[in-house]
Short mmCIF file of C-alpha atoms and ligand atoms in Angstrom, two decimals:
data_model
loop_
_atom_site.label_atom_id
_atom_site.label_comp_id
_atom_site.label_asym_id
_atom_site.label_seq_id
_atom_site.Cartn_x
_atom_site.Cartn_y
_atom_site.Cartn_z
CA MET A 1 -61.54 70.58 -7.20
CA SER A 2 -59.16 72.63 -4.76
CA ASP A 3 -58.80 69.44 -2.88
CA ILE A 4 -57.07 67.51 -5.63
CA LYS A 5 -54.91 70.49 -6.49
CA LYS A 6 -53.92 70.76 -2.81
CA ILE A 7 -52.91 66.95 -2.81
CA LYS A 8 -51.11 67.50 -6.10
CA GLU A 9 -49.11 70.51 -4.41
CA GLU A 10 -48.62 68.52 -1.42
CA PHE A 11 -47.03 65.34 -3.09
CA LEU A 12 -45.06 67.32 -5.57
CA ASN A 13 -43.70 69.01 -2.45
CA LYS A 14 -42.94 65.71 -0.83
CA LEU A 15 -41.10 64.26 -3.98
CA GLN A 16 -38.59 67.30 -3.94
CA GLY A 17 -37.12 65.89 -0.80
CA ASP A 18 -34.18 63.42 -0.42
CA LEU A 19 -36.11 59.96 -0.63
CA SER A 20 -35.44 56.38 -0.48
CA LEU A 21 -36.84 54.18 -3.19
CA SER A 22 -39.17 52.61 -0.61
CA GLU A 23 -40.45 55.93 0.24
CA VAL A 24 -41.26 56.90 -3.39
CA ASN A 25 -43.05 53.61 -3.65
CA GLN A 26 -45.01 54.31 -0.55
CA PHE A 27 -46.07 57.62 -2.23
CA LYS A 28 -47.21 55.82 -5.23
CA SER A 29 -49.20 53.38 -3.55
CA ASP A 30 -50.91 56.23 -1.32
CA LEU A 31 -51.91 57.92 -4.57
CA PHE A 32 -52.70 55.14 -7.07
CA GLY A 33 -52.99 52.16 -4.83
CA LYS A 34 -56.47 50.29 -4.57
CA ASN A 35 -57.63 52.75 -2.08
CA GLY A 36 -55.19 55.57 -2.98
CA ILE A 37 -56.20 59.29 -2.87
CA ILE A 38 -56.21 59.71 -6.65
CA SER A 39 -58.04 56.27 -7.17
CA LEU A 40 -60.51 57.54 -4.93
CA GLU A 41 -61.02 60.61 -6.70
CA PHE A 42 -61.61 58.58 -9.87
CA LYS A 43 -64.41 56.79 -8.36
CA LYS A 44 -66.16 59.94 -7.47
CA ILE A 45 -66.47 60.96 -11.13
CA GLY A 46 -69.98 59.44 -11.44
CA GLN A 47 -71.40 61.39 -8.59
CA ILE A 48 -70.47 64.82 -9.71
CA GLN A 49 -72.83 66.85 -11.69
CA GLU A 50 -72.95 66.64 -15.26
CA SER A 51 -72.05 70.17 -15.92
CA GLU A 52 -68.75 70.01 -14.08
CA ARG A 53 -68.21 66.43 -14.70
CA LYS A 54 -66.17 66.92 -17.83
CA LYS A 55 -63.76 69.48 -16.51
CA PHE A 56 -63.31 67.34 -13.18
CA ALA A 57 -62.37 64.28 -15.13
CA SER A 58 -59.82 66.14 -17.13
CA ASP A 59 -58.36 68.10 -14.44
CA LEU A 60 -58.06 64.88 -12.53
CA ASN A 61 -56.29 63.10 -15.43
CA GLU A 62 -53.97 66.05 -15.68
CA ILE A 63 -53.01 66.04 -12.17
CA LYS A 64 -52.78 62.14 -12.31
CA ASN A 65 -50.40 62.38 -15.13
CA ILE A 66 -48.05 65.09 -13.42
CA LEU A 67 -47.90 63.15 -10.26
CA GLN A 68 -47.08 59.83 -12.15
CA ASN A 69 -44.35 61.31 -14.20
CA GLN A 70 -42.91 62.88 -11.32
CA ILE A 71 -42.76 59.63 -9.37
CA ASP A 72 -41.30 57.80 -12.31
CA PHE A 73 -38.52 60.47 -12.74
CA LYS A 74 -37.82 60.28 -9.01
CA ILE A 75 -37.58 56.50 -9.14
CA ASN A 76 -35.22 56.57 -12.18
CA LYS A 77 -33.10 59.23 -10.58
CA ILE A 78 -32.83 57.19 -7.46
CA GLU A 79 -31.89 54.12 -9.34
CA GLU A 80 -29.24 55.85 -11.57
CA LEU A 81 -27.77 57.23 -8.39
CA GLU A 82 -27.60 53.82 -6.77
CA ILE A 83 -25.78 52.49 -9.81
CA ASN A 84 -23.32 55.14 -9.83
CA GLU A 85 -22.53 54.78 -6.14
CA LYS A 86 -22.16 51.27 -6.71
CA LEU A 87 -19.85 51.58 -9.89
CA ASN A 88 -17.70 54.14 -7.65
CA ARG A 89 -17.51 51.79 -4.85
CA GLU A 90 -16.54 48.81 -6.81
CA LYS A 91 -13.87 50.57 -9.13
CA VAL A 92 -11.07 48.31 -10.19
CA ASP A 93 -7.73 49.92 -11.28
CA VAL A 94 -6.86 47.57 -13.95
CA THR A 95 -3.48 49.11 -14.50
CA LEU A 96 -2.37 48.00 -11.20
CA PRO A 97 0.58 45.35 -11.48
CA SER A 98 -0.48 41.74 -10.57
CA ARG A 99 0.23 40.71 -6.97
CA PRO A 100 2.96 37.97 -6.61
CA TYR A 101 0.50 35.68 -4.82
CA LEU A 102 1.40 32.50 -6.88
CA LYS A 103 3.71 30.60 -4.75
CA GLY A 104 3.16 27.11 -5.76
CA LYS A 105 4.71 25.31 -8.68
CA ILE A 106 3.37 22.68 -11.03
CA HIS A 107 5.76 19.32 -10.40
CA PRO A 108 7.75 18.44 -13.67
CA VAL A 109 5.90 15.07 -13.81
CA SER A 110 2.43 16.77 -13.85
CA GLN A 111 3.95 19.24 -16.47
CA THR A 112 5.16 16.40 -18.56
CA ILE A 113 1.76 14.50 -18.24
CA ASP A 114 -0.04 17.84 -19.31
CA GLU A 115 2.48 18.10 -22.33
CA ILE A 116 2.16 14.58 -23.34
CA SER A 117 -1.64 14.72 -23.35
CA SER A 118 -1.60 18.08 -25.42
CA ILE A 119 0.74 16.42 -28.05
CA PHE A 120 -1.42 13.24 -28.39
CA SER A 121 -4.88 15.26 -28.52
CA GLU A 122 -3.59 16.98 -31.43
CA ILE A 123 -3.53 13.74 -33.41
CA GLY A 124 -6.91 12.60 -32.24
CA PHE A 125 -6.35 10.60 -28.98
CA SER A 126 -8.59 10.96 -26.08
CA VAL A 127 -7.51 10.50 -22.42
CA GLU A 128 -8.79 7.77 -20.28
CA GLU A 129 -8.16 7.02 -16.81
CA GLY A 130 -7.99 3.94 -14.57
CA PRO A 131 -7.69 3.05 -10.71
CA ASP A 132 -4.38 2.43 -9.10
CA VAL A 133 -5.74 -0.43 -7.15
CA GLU A 134 -6.35 -3.03 -9.84
CA ASN A 135 -7.60 -6.69 -10.16
CA GLU A 136 -5.34 -9.54 -11.03
CA TYR A 137 -7.45 -10.06 -14.27
CA ASN A 138 -7.02 -6.48 -15.89
CA ASN A 139 -3.45 -6.27 -15.04
CA PHE A 140 -2.39 -9.65 -16.09
CA THR A 141 -4.87 -12.29 -17.25
CA ALA A 142 -6.75 -10.23 -19.58
CA LEU A 143 -3.36 -8.82 -21.09
CA ASN A 144 -2.36 -12.63 -22.19
CA THR A 145 -0.20 -12.92 -19.29
CA PRO A 146 -1.81 -15.97 -17.35
CA ASP A 147 -0.91 -17.37 -14.09
CA ASN A 148 2.60 -18.80 -13.77
CA HIS A 149 3.55 -16.63 -16.76
CA PRO A 150 7.36 -15.45 -16.39
CA ALA A 151 6.61 -12.04 -16.86
CA ARG A 152 4.38 -11.81 -13.81
CA ASP A 153 7.65 -12.35 -11.66
CA MET A 154 9.31 -9.65 -13.69
CA HIS A 155 6.79 -7.00 -12.47
CA ASP A 156 7.79 -7.18 -8.85
CA THR A 157 4.03 -6.71 -7.92
CA PHE A 158 2.80 -5.23 -4.87
CA TYR A 159 -0.28 -7.50 -3.88
CA LEU A 160 -2.90 -6.37 -1.60
CA ASP A 161 -4.39 -9.54 -0.30
CA ASP A 162 -3.35 -12.93 0.15
CA ASN A 163 -5.27 -14.42 -2.74
CA LYS A 164 -3.23 -12.22 -5.08
CA GLN A 165 -6.42 -10.70 -6.44
CA LYS A 166 -6.05 -7.23 -5.79
CA LEU A 167 -2.75 -5.34 -6.53
CA LEU A 168 -1.37 -2.05 -7.31
CA ARG A 169 -1.18 -1.75 -10.97
CA THR A 170 2.28 -2.61 -12.36
CA HIS A 171 1.75 -0.76 -15.69
CA THR A 172 -1.00 1.37 -17.26
CA SER A 173 -2.08 -1.55 -19.88
CA PRO A 174 -4.98 -2.54 -17.59
CA VAL A 175 -6.80 0.74 -18.71
CA GLN A 176 -6.34 -0.89 -22.30
CA ILE A 177 -8.79 -3.65 -20.98
CA ARG A 178 -11.04 -1.33 -19.21
CA THR A 179 -11.44 1.15 -22.27
CA MET A 180 -12.14 -1.77 -24.81
CA LEU A 181 -14.81 -3.50 -22.42
CA LYS A 182 -16.76 -0.56 -21.90
CA ASP A 183 -16.87 0.79 -25.71
CA LYS A 184 -17.01 -0.38 -29.30
CA PRO A 185 -14.03 -0.13 -31.65
CA PRO A 186 -12.33 2.10 -32.99
CA PHE A 187 -10.21 3.00 -29.87
CA LYS A 188 -7.82 5.78 -29.95
CA ILE A 189 -6.78 6.58 -26.25
CA ILE A 190 -3.91 7.48 -24.16
CA ALA A 191 -3.96 6.65 -20.47
CA PRO A 192 -1.38 8.41 -18.16
CA GLY A 193 -1.10 7.60 -14.46
CA ARG A 194 0.90 6.27 -11.49
CA THR A 195 2.25 2.59 -11.65
CA TYR A 196 3.98 0.61 -9.01
CA ARG A 197 6.62 -2.03 -8.58
CA SER A 198 8.90 -3.12 -5.74
CA ASP A 199 12.04 -1.63 -7.02
CA SER A 200 14.20 1.29 -5.94
CA ASP A 201 17.44 2.89 -7.13
CA GLN A 202 18.54 6.04 -8.97
CA THR A 203 16.57 4.98 -12.07
CA HIS A 204 13.75 3.07 -10.39
CA ALA A 205 11.23 4.24 -7.96
CA PRO A 206 8.54 1.96 -6.26
CA MET A 207 5.98 4.43 -7.65
CA PHE A 208 6.52 5.63 -11.16
CA HIS A 209 4.51 7.13 -13.99
CA GLN A 210 3.59 5.76 -17.31
CA VAL A 211 1.38 6.77 -20.28
CA GLU A 212 -0.33 3.96 -22.26
CA GLY A 213 -1.42 4.23 -25.87
CA LEU A 214 -3.98 2.47 -27.73
CA HIS A 215 -5.14 2.63 -31.32
CA ILE A 216 -7.30 -0.04 -32.64
CA ASP A 217 -9.08 0.44 -36.10
CA LYS A 218 -9.37 -1.48 -39.30
CA ASN A 219 -6.16 -1.66 -41.10
CA ILE A 220 -4.04 -0.12 -38.38
CA ASN A 221 -0.29 -1.27 -38.91
CA MET A 222 3.30 -1.18 -37.70
CA GLY A 223 4.01 1.88 -39.92
CA HIS A 224 1.20 3.90 -38.09
CA LEU A 225 2.78 2.96 -34.70
CA LYS A 226 6.26 4.22 -36.07
CA GLY A 227 4.89 7.43 -37.44
CA CYS A 228 2.90 8.26 -34.27
CA LEU A 229 5.87 7.60 -32.00
CA ASN A 230 7.93 9.43 -34.24
CA TYR A 231 5.84 12.56 -34.28
CA PHE A 232 5.38 12.16 -30.54
CA ILE A 233 9.01 12.20 -29.83
CA LYS A 234 9.74 15.36 -31.99
CA GLU A 235 7.04 17.24 -30.63
CA PHE A 236 8.01 16.29 -26.90
CA PHE A 237 11.55 17.12 -27.31
CA GLU A 238 10.88 20.02 -29.55
CA VAL A 239 13.30 18.94 -32.31
CA ASP A 240 12.99 18.58 -36.08
CA LYS A 241 14.90 15.30 -36.48
CA ILE A 242 15.08 12.45 -34.14
CA LYS A 243 17.19 9.18 -34.07
CA MET A 244 14.86 6.30 -33.10
CA ARG A 245 15.44 2.65 -33.25
CA PHE A 246 12.79 0.02 -32.72
CA ARG A 247 14.58 -3.17 -31.17
CA PRO A 248 12.71 -6.54 -31.25
CA SER A 249 11.35 -7.45 -27.70
CA HIS A 250 8.74 -9.31 -26.15
CA PHE A 251 5.48 -8.53 -24.27
CA PRO A 252 2.89 -11.05 -23.66
CA PHE A 253 0.07 -8.56 -24.95
CA THR A 254 1.67 -7.48 -28.22
CA GLU A 255 3.07 -9.35 -31.12
CA PRO A 256 5.32 -8.46 -32.57
CA SER A 257 6.77 -6.45 -29.81
CA ALA A 258 9.54 -3.56 -29.67
CA GLU A 259 11.32 -1.47 -27.41
CA VAL A 260 12.11 1.97 -28.71
CA ASP A 261 15.50 3.74 -27.96
CA ILE A 262 16.32 7.37 -28.99
CA GLY A 263 19.56 8.57 -29.88
CA TYR A 264 21.48 11.18 -27.67
CA GLU A 265 25.00 12.57 -27.13
CA ILE A 266 26.38 14.36 -24.07
CA LYS A 267 28.16 17.80 -25.16
CA ASN A 268 29.85 19.88 -22.41
CA GLY A 269 28.07 17.94 -19.87
CA LYS A 270 24.56 18.43 -21.42
CA ILE A 271 22.44 15.79 -22.90
CA ILE A 272 21.29 16.58 -26.52
CA ILE A 273 18.51 14.57 -27.72
CA GLY A 274 18.14 13.17 -31.37
CA GLU A 275 21.95 13.10 -32.18
CA GLY A 276 25.16 11.39 -31.42
CA ASP A 277 25.58 7.46 -31.14
CA LYS A 278 24.36 6.67 -27.60
CA TRP A 279 20.87 5.02 -27.04
CA LEU A 280 18.32 5.50 -24.35
CA GLU A 281 15.29 3.01 -23.96
CA ILE A 282 12.18 5.09 -23.33
CA LEU A 283 9.09 3.00 -24.36
CA GLY A 284 7.72 -0.38 -24.98
CA CYS A 285 5.25 -1.10 -27.94
CA GLY A 286 3.85 -3.50 -30.29
CA MET A 287 0.82 -4.69 -32.38
CA VAL A 288 -1.91 -5.77 -29.79
CA HIS A 289 -2.23 -9.60 -29.59
CA PRO A 290 -5.24 -11.26 -30.96
CA ASN A 291 -5.71 -12.99 -27.50
CA VAL A 292 -6.19 -9.57 -25.87
CA LEU A 293 -8.87 -8.43 -28.46
CA ASN A 294 -10.63 -11.56 -28.16
CA ASN A 295 -10.49 -11.38 -24.44
CA VAL A 296 -12.56 -7.99 -24.68
CA ASN A 297 -14.76 -9.04 -27.46
CA VAL A 298 -13.07 -7.23 -30.24
CA ASP A 299 -13.18 -9.20 -33.51
CA SER A 300 -9.49 -9.54 -34.25
CA LYS A 301 -10.22 -10.53 -37.93
CA ILE A 302 -11.80 -7.11 -38.67
CA TYR A 303 -9.91 -4.86 -36.06
CA GLN A 304 -6.43 -4.73 -35.09
CA GLY A 305 -4.01 -2.06 -33.81
CA TYR A 306 -1.07 -0.89 -31.71
CA ALA A 307 -0.34 -0.02 -28.12
CA PHE A 308 2.60 1.35 -26.46
CA GLY A 309 3.59 2.32 -22.92
CA ILE A 310 5.94 5.16 -22.08
CA GLY A 311 7.73 5.90 -19.02
CA ILE A 312 6.90 9.36 -18.14
CA ASP A 313 9.44 10.17 -15.25
CA ARG A 314 12.39 9.23 -17.69
CA LEU A 315 11.18 11.67 -20.36
CA ALA A 316 10.76 14.41 -17.86
CA MET A 317 14.42 13.70 -16.63
CA LEU A 318 15.66 13.98 -19.81
CA LYS A 319 13.86 17.08 -21.12
CA TYR A 320 14.47 19.03 -17.93
CA GLY A 321 18.00 17.80 -17.09
CA ILE A 322 17.20 16.04 -13.93
CA ASN A 323 19.62 13.21 -13.01
CA ASP A 324 18.27 11.41 -10.06
CA LEU A 325 14.61 9.85 -10.26
CA ARG A 326 14.10 9.87 -6.45
CA ALA A 327 14.33 13.86 -6.31
CA PHE A 328 10.79 13.59 -7.85
CA PHE A 329 9.24 12.15 -4.90
CA GLU A 330 11.18 13.71 -2.00
CA CYS A 331 8.99 16.84 -1.94
CA ASP A 332 11.98 19.09 -1.15
CA TYR A 333 10.66 22.64 -1.44
CA ARG A 334 13.82 24.09 -2.83
CA TRP A 335 13.84 21.51 -5.74
CA LEU A 336 10.38 22.04 -6.40
CA ASN A 337 10.96 25.70 -6.62
CA HIS A 338 13.80 25.25 -9.05
CA PHE A 339 12.35 22.54 -11.18
CA GLY A 340 8.56 23.38 -10.88
CA PHE A 341 6.53 25.16 -13.71
CA ASP A 342 4.26 28.18 -13.48
CA PRO A 343 0.62 27.33 -12.64
CA LEU A 344 -0.89 29.57 -15.27
CA ASP A 345 1.29 28.43 -18.11
CA VAL A 346 -0.53 25.53 -19.32
CA PRO A 347 1.13 23.63 -22.15
CA SER A 348 -0.31 23.87 -25.61
CA ASN A 349 1.03 22.99 -28.96
CA TYR A 350 0.58 26.05 -30.50
CA ARG A 351 2.17 28.18 -27.86
CA GLY A 352 5.17 26.04 -27.19
CA LEU A 353 5.11 23.18 -24.66
CA SER A 354 7.61 24.31 -22.00
CA ARG A 355 8.41 27.80 -21.71
N1 LIG B 1 3.23 -2.34 -20.38
C1 LIG B 1 4.55 -2.38 -20.68
C2 LIG B 1 5.59 -2.14 -19.75
O1 LIG B 1 5.13 -1.75 -18.50
C3 LIG B 1 4.77 -1.54 -21.93
C4 LIG B 1 3.94 -1.80 -23.13
C5 LIG B 1 2.63 -1.21 -23.35
C6 LIG B 1 4.42 -2.71 -24.02
C7 LIG B 1 1.91 -1.51 -24.34
C8 LIG B 1 3.67 -2.86 -25.13
C9 LIG B 1 2.47 -2.28 -25.33
O2 LIG B 1 6.64 -2.52 -19.65
#
């Protein structure tokens, strides 16, 4: 008996020390492991004289409990200490001012694309994408623009092979074809992206940006198109009223087709959108031609709808007062710094698009 009392004293003493978690765990297994000191004592119970057995067992149990409690207590304490140390070490002062680490800016064209996507997503359009390198079929033939059609010349196409099978897409309209081929109607999508034509002056760049819109369902008419574009222009320019005019036009893939102008005036050298008697063309649109629907296996007797193609760079120039298109693509750091946007200020309809 005195033996186990000694063991108890010895271990309680040891546990007083400044110990690591692994040291305490070592004591634990020394005492209670398979061949631990206490475990072995328990095995002796059977051999002890009956008269002393009860007392031995109850003393042993008591000592076992005391040591176990002490070990658990010690482990808890060490863990607590470790957590506190960690908390102290990793303390963050949330009241510190933020560091001016944001050097980059969002390009006005990217900002405009984000704004446009945000506006159309509010009325149920989802965003589709297509590749810049297209095939001749998606860019022209499927869009009711067969070989030798005069519209092909007007596009000043960059062909990538001698057979004129691969090209840089001249508009975002091939995404209409891609979208309708891979899914079933109804469709309600926009497709922003880069487009290319061999053309360059103050208002034309060989690479520019468009956003395509396509809405196909049962009973869609020109009124829906007009309502949709009217809503978009008002939201985009953040004005309550807008002057808009639909001018009859021609595109092979829409019938009827129209071009849309918005009214503006110049006041004190600044352009004011939505007023005045000057007109600016910003997009082409129309009701999707039945031939296009047939080319993508959509039954044009059941489904019809509208499409539009908006010049993004033009819209950005108007909204942000940029008067030379070429500046967009010159990568002049000072220009970007002046016209760029805060990367953390993502456009959203409810917070305001461009603050
Ligand atoms: N793809 C036409 C263009 O680039 C614009 C357009 C799109 C017209 C959709 C009608 C419908 O000029």
